[in-house]
Amino acid sequence: MPGSTRLFVPAPLRPGAEIAPSPAQVHHLGAVLRLKPGARIAVFNGADGEWQARIAMLARGEGRLAVEEQRRPQEPEPDLWLAFALLKRDATDLVAEKATELGVSALFPVLTARTQASQVNLARLAAIAQGAAEQSERLSLPAIHPPRTLARLLAEWPPERRLVAAVERAGAPPIAAGTGGAPAGLLVGPEGGFTPAELDVLARHPFVTLAGLGPRILRAETAAIVGLALLSALASTA
Ligand code: SAM
């Protein structure tokens, strides 16, 4: 049986395939986990399920994995998206990691009137999401989209997909009241909240449901985690 080590490898997986792990993965396997040739790990690529692989070679910063047999067939992730106003770096990293653990299939960083950050390192977010997918036994990575304004997010949002906008102090009904488990996305605002004008724009879109997350004012990253957990629970019981 493979141990608990799982690696995402962007290569086709089939019996007998040979894979070269990335330099970071070689370092992780050899220097951090101290695994030796012959050890079994699990690999996945987002398309072919999870496979057992044997470390065939690990030396001088290079490695080779021999793919053996499939352990899990590919399964779809929950159809849940997260749009979130860009936060400071650590909070954005946390949102990417937790959203991946919670099964989000697409992440949309958003620029709003009160957003404090305007740039995000997408490669860094992708690496964080990959680590979270490996750890949480996901079979795929979330898509990570470049930042876009709130106006563009709304203009490009598929109208058949509900967008649950988390808003505090607006008397909005609790999140469970407005979704019914259909394909959905969660929208979380910046630390300063949405402006009144943005709330008006949101309320005018028929696919948007304004929803509350309880009486306390949560930090944006907490709101993202709580909102995703609630939407996931709702989808699994619908
Ligand atoms: N600065 C705002 C204030 O004090 O009124 C709070 C903004 S909050 C820190 C950041 C974001 O988290 C909000 O835009 C909203 O999307 C979400 N949020 C926080 N608490 C919430 C709640 N109780 N219900 C719904 N959304 C909430």
Coordinates of C-alpha atoms and ligand atoms in Angstrom, one line a residue:
M1 CA 0.0 0.0 0.0
P2 CA 1.2 3.5 -0.7
G3 CA 1.9 5.6 2.4
S4 CA 0.1 8.9 3.0
T5 CA 2.4 10.8 0.7
R6 CA 0.5 12.1 -2.3
L7 CA 1.9 14.1 -5.2
F8 CA 0.2 15.9 -8.0
V9 CA 2.0 15.1 -11.3
P10 CA 1.0 16.8 -14.5
A11 CA 1.6 13.6 -16.6
P12 CA -0.7 10.8 -18.0
L13 CA -1.0 8.0 -15.5
R14 CA -1.2 4.4 -16.7
P15 CA 0.5 1.1 -15.6
G16 CA 4.2 1.2 -16.4
A17 CA 4.4 5.0 -16.9
E18 CA 7.6 6.6 -15.7
I19 CA 7.3 10.1 -14.2
A20 CA 10.0 12.6 -13.3
P21 CA 8.9 14.5 -10.2
S22 CA 9.7 18.2 -10.0
P23 CA 12.8 19.3 -8.2
A24 CA 10.7 20.5 -5.3
Q25 CA 9.0 17.1 -5.1
V26 CA 12.4 15.3 -5.3
H27 CA 13.6 17.5 -2.4
H28 CA 10.4 16.7 -0.4
L29 CA 10.6 13.0 -1.0
G30 CA 14.3 12.6 -0.3
A31 CA 15.4 15.4 2.1
V32 CA 12.1 16.0 4.0
L33 CA 10.4 12.6 4.1
R34 CA 13.7 10.6 3.7
L35 CA 12.1 8.1 1.5
K36 CA 14.3 5.7 -0.4
P37 CA 14.0 3.9 -3.8
G38 CA 11.4 1.1 -3.4
A39 CA 9.0 3.2 -1.3
R40 CA 5.4 3.6 -2.5
I41 CA 3.6 6.8 -2.8
A42 CA 0.3 8.0 -4.4
V43 CA 0.1 10.2 -7.4
F44 CA -2.7 12.0 -9.2
N45 CA -3.0 14.3 -12.2
G46 CA -6.6 15.6 -12.0
A47 CA -7.8 13.4 -14.8
D48 CA -6.8 9.7 -14.3
G49 CA -7.7 9.1 -10.6
E50 CA -5.1 8.2 -8.0
W51 CA -2.4 5.7 -8.6
Q52 CA 0.2 3.9 -6.6
A53 CA 3.8 4.7 -7.7
R54 CA 7.1 3.2 -6.7
I55 CA 10.1 5.5 -6.2
A56 CA 12.4 3.9 -8.8
M57 CA 15.3 6.4 -8.4
L58 CA 16.1 9.2 -6.1
A59 CA 19.6 10.6 -6.1
R60 CA 21.5 13.9 -6.7
G61 CA 18.4 16.0 -7.0
E62 CA 16.7 13.8 -9.5
G63 CA 14.0 11.2 -9.3
R64 CA 11.9 8.8 -11.2
L65 CA 8.5 7.3 -10.2
A66 CA 7.2 4.0 -11.7
V67 CA 3.4 4.1 -11.9
E68 CA 1.9 0.7 -10.8
E69 CA -1.8 0.5 -10.3
Q70 CA -4.9 2.6 -9.9
R71 CA -6.2 3.1 -6.4
R72 CA -9.1 5.4 -7.0
P73 CA -11.0 6.3 -10.2
Q74 CA -11.3 10.0 -11.1
E75 CA -14.3 11.6 -9.4
P76 CA -15.7 15.1 -10.0
E77 CA -15.2 17.7 -7.2
P78 CA -18.2 19.5 -5.8
D79 CA -19.3 22.1 -8.3
L80 CA -18.6 25.0 -6.0
W81 CA -16.7 28.3 -6.9
L82 CA -15.3 31.0 -4.6
A83 CA -15.0 34.6 -5.6
F84 CA -13.2 36.7 -2.9
A85 CA -12.0 40.2 -2.7
L86 CA -8.3 40.1 -2.6
L87 CA -6.9 40.3 0.9
K88 CA -3.4 40.8 2.3
R89 CA -1.0 38.1 1.3
D90 CA -1.3 35.8 4.3
A91 CA -5.1 36.0 4.3
T92 CA -5.2 35.3 0.6
D93 CA -2.9 32.3 1.0
L94 CA -5.2 31.0 3.8
V95 CA -8.3 31.4 1.7
A96 CA -6.7 29.5 -1.2
E97 CA -5.6 26.7 1.0
K98 CA -8.9 26.3 2.9
A99 CA -11.0 26.6 -0.2
T100 CA -9.0 23.8 -1.8
E101 CA -9.4 21.6 1.2
L102 CA -13.2 22.3 1.2
G103 CA -13.4 21.1 -2.5
V104 CA -13.8 24.4 -4.4
S105 CA -13.3 23.9 -8.1
A106 CA -12.6 27.5 -9.1
L107 CA -11.1 30.5 -7.3
F108 CA -11.8 34.1 -8.5
P109 CA -9.8 36.8 -6.8
V110 CA -11.9 40.0 -7.1
L111 CA -11.1 43.7 -7.0
T112 CA -13.7 45.8 -5.3
A113 CA -13.9 49.5 -4.3
R114 CA -12.4 48.8 -0.8
T115 CA -10.0 46.0 -1.8
Q116 CA -6.6 46.7 -0.3
A117 CA -4.5 44.6 -2.5
S118 CA -4.4 44.8 -6.3
Q119 CA -2.0 42.1 -7.2
V120 CA -1.6 38.5 -6.4
N121 CA 1.0 36.0 -7.2
L122 CA -1.0 33.3 -9.1
A123 CA 1.9 30.9 -9.2
R124 CA 2.2 31.1 -5.4
L125 CA -1.6 30.5 -5.0
A126 CA -1.4 27.5 -7.4
A127 CA 1.5 26.0 -5.3
I128 CA -0.6 26.5 -2.2
A129 CA -3.6 24.9 -3.8
Q130 CA -1.5 22.0 -5.0
G131 CA -0.2 21.3 -1.5
A132 CA -3.7 21.5 -0.1
A133 CA -5.0 19.1 -2.7
E134 CA -2.2 16.6 -2.0
Q135 CA -2.8 16.8 1.7
S136 CA -6.6 16.6 1.6
E137 CA -6.9 13.6 -0.8
R138 CA -8.5 15.6 -3.6
L139 CA -8.2 14.2 -7.1
S140 CA -7.9 17.5 -8.9
L141 CA -6.6 21.1 -8.4
P142 CA -8.9 24.1 -8.4
A143 CA -8.7 26.5 -11.4
I144 CA -7.2 29.7 -10.2
H145 CA -8.3 32.7 -12.3
P146 CA -6.5 36.1 -12.6
P147 CA -8.0 39.0 -10.6
R148 CA -11.0 40.8 -12.1
T149 CA -13.1 43.7 -11.0
L150 CA -16.5 43.0 -9.4
A151 CA -18.2 44.5 -12.4
R152 CA -16.4 42.0 -14.7
L153 CA -17.0 39.1 -12.4
L154 CA -20.8 39.8 -12.6
A155 CA -20.7 40.5 -16.3
E156 CA -19.1 37.1 -17.0
W157 CA -20.8 35.0 -14.3
P158 CA -22.9 32.2 -15.9
P159 CA -26.5 33.3 -15.1
E160 CA -27.6 29.7 -14.4
R161 CA -25.1 29.5 -11.5
R162 CA -26.3 31.1 -8.2
L163 CA -23.9 33.6 -6.7
V164 CA -24.3 33.7 -2.9
A165 CA -22.9 37.1 -1.8
A166 CA -22.0 37.1 1.9
V167 CA -23.1 40.4 3.4
E168 CA -23.1 41.4 7.0
R169 CA -25.6 43.7 8.8
A170 CA -27.9 43.8 5.8
G171 CA -30.7 41.7 7.3
A172 CA -30.0 39.1 4.6
P173 CA -31.5 35.7 5.3
P174 CA -29.1 33.0 6.5
I175 CA -27.1 31.3 3.7
A176 CA -29.1 28.1 3.9
A177 CA -32.3 29.8 2.9
G178 CA -31.3 30.8 -0.7
T179 CA -29.4 28.0 -2.5
G180 CA -31.1 24.6 -2.6
G181 CA -27.9 22.8 -3.4
A182 CA -27.7 23.9 -7.1
P183 CA -24.3 24.8 -8.7
A184 CA -23.2 27.8 -6.8
G185 CA -20.5 30.2 -6.0
L186 CA -19.8 32.2 -2.9
L187 CA -18.7 35.9 -3.0
V188 CA -16.9 37.4 0.0
G189 CA -16.1 41.0 0.3
P190 CA -12.9 42.8 1.5
E191 CA -12.0 43.7 5.0
G192 CA -13.8 47.0 4.6
G193 CA -16.9 45.3 3.3
F194 CA -18.8 46.1 0.1
T195 CA -19.8 49.7 -0.5
P196 CA -23.5 50.6 -0.6
A197 CA -23.2 51.1 -4.4
E198 CA -21.7 47.6 -4.8
L199 CA -24.5 46.1 -2.7
D200 CA -27.1 47.8 -4.9
V201 CA -25.4 46.4 -8.0
L202 CA -25.3 42.9 -6.5
A203 CA -28.9 43.0 -5.5
R204 CA -29.9 44.0 -9.1
H205 CA -28.5 40.7 -10.6
P206 CA -31.1 37.9 -10.6
F207 CA -28.5 35.2 -10.1
V208 CA -27.2 36.9 -6.9
T209 CA -28.6 35.9 -3.5
L210 CA -27.5 38.1 -0.5
A211 CA -26.9 35.9 2.5
G212 CA -25.9 36.4 6.1
L213 CA -23.4 34.2 8.1
G214 CA -24.7 35.0 11.5
P215 CA -24.7 37.9 13.9
R216 CA -21.0 38.4 14.3
I217 CA -18.8 40.3 11.9
L218 CA -16.3 37.8 10.6
R219 CA -12.9 38.5 9.1
A220 CA -13.1 38.0 5.3
E221 CA -11.1 34.8 5.4
T222 CA -13.3 33.4 8.2
A223 CA -16.4 34.3 6.2
A224 CA -15.0 32.4 3.2
I225 CA -14.3 29.3 5.2
V226 CA -17.6 29.3 7.0
G227 CA -19.6 30.2 3.9
L228 CA -18.0 27.4 1.9
A229 CA -18.6 24.9 4.7
L230 CA -22.2 25.8 4.8
L231 CA -22.7 25.7 1.1
S232 CA -21.0 22.3 0.9
A233 CA -23.1 20.9 3.7
L234 CA -26.2 22.2 2.0
A235 CA -25.2 20.7 -1.4
S236 CA -24.5 17.3 0.2
T237 CA -28.0 17.2 1.8
A238 CA -29.9 18.6 -1.1
Ligands
SAM1 N1 -15.9 46.2 7.6 C1 -17.2 45.6 7.6 C2 -17.9 46.1 8.8 O1 -17.3 46.2 9.8 O2 -19.1 46.3 8.7 C3 -17.0 44.1 7.7 C4 -16.5 43.4 6.5 S1 -16.1 41.7 6.8 C5 -14.6 41.9 7.8 C6 -15.4 41.1 5.3 C7 -16.4 40.3 4.5 O3 -16.7 39.1 5.1 C8 -17.7 41.0 4.2 O4 -17.7 41.8 3.0 C9 -18.7 39.8 4.0 O5 -18.6 39.3 2.6 C10 -18.1 38.8 4.9 N2 -18.8 38.7 6.2 C11 -18.2 39.0 7.4 N3 -19.1 38.7 8.4 C12 -20.3 38.4 7.8 C13 -21.6 38.0 8.2 N4 -21.9 38.0 9.5 N5 -22.5 37.7 7.3 C14 -22.2 37.7 6.0 N6 -21.0 38.0 5.5 C15 -20.0 38.4 6.4

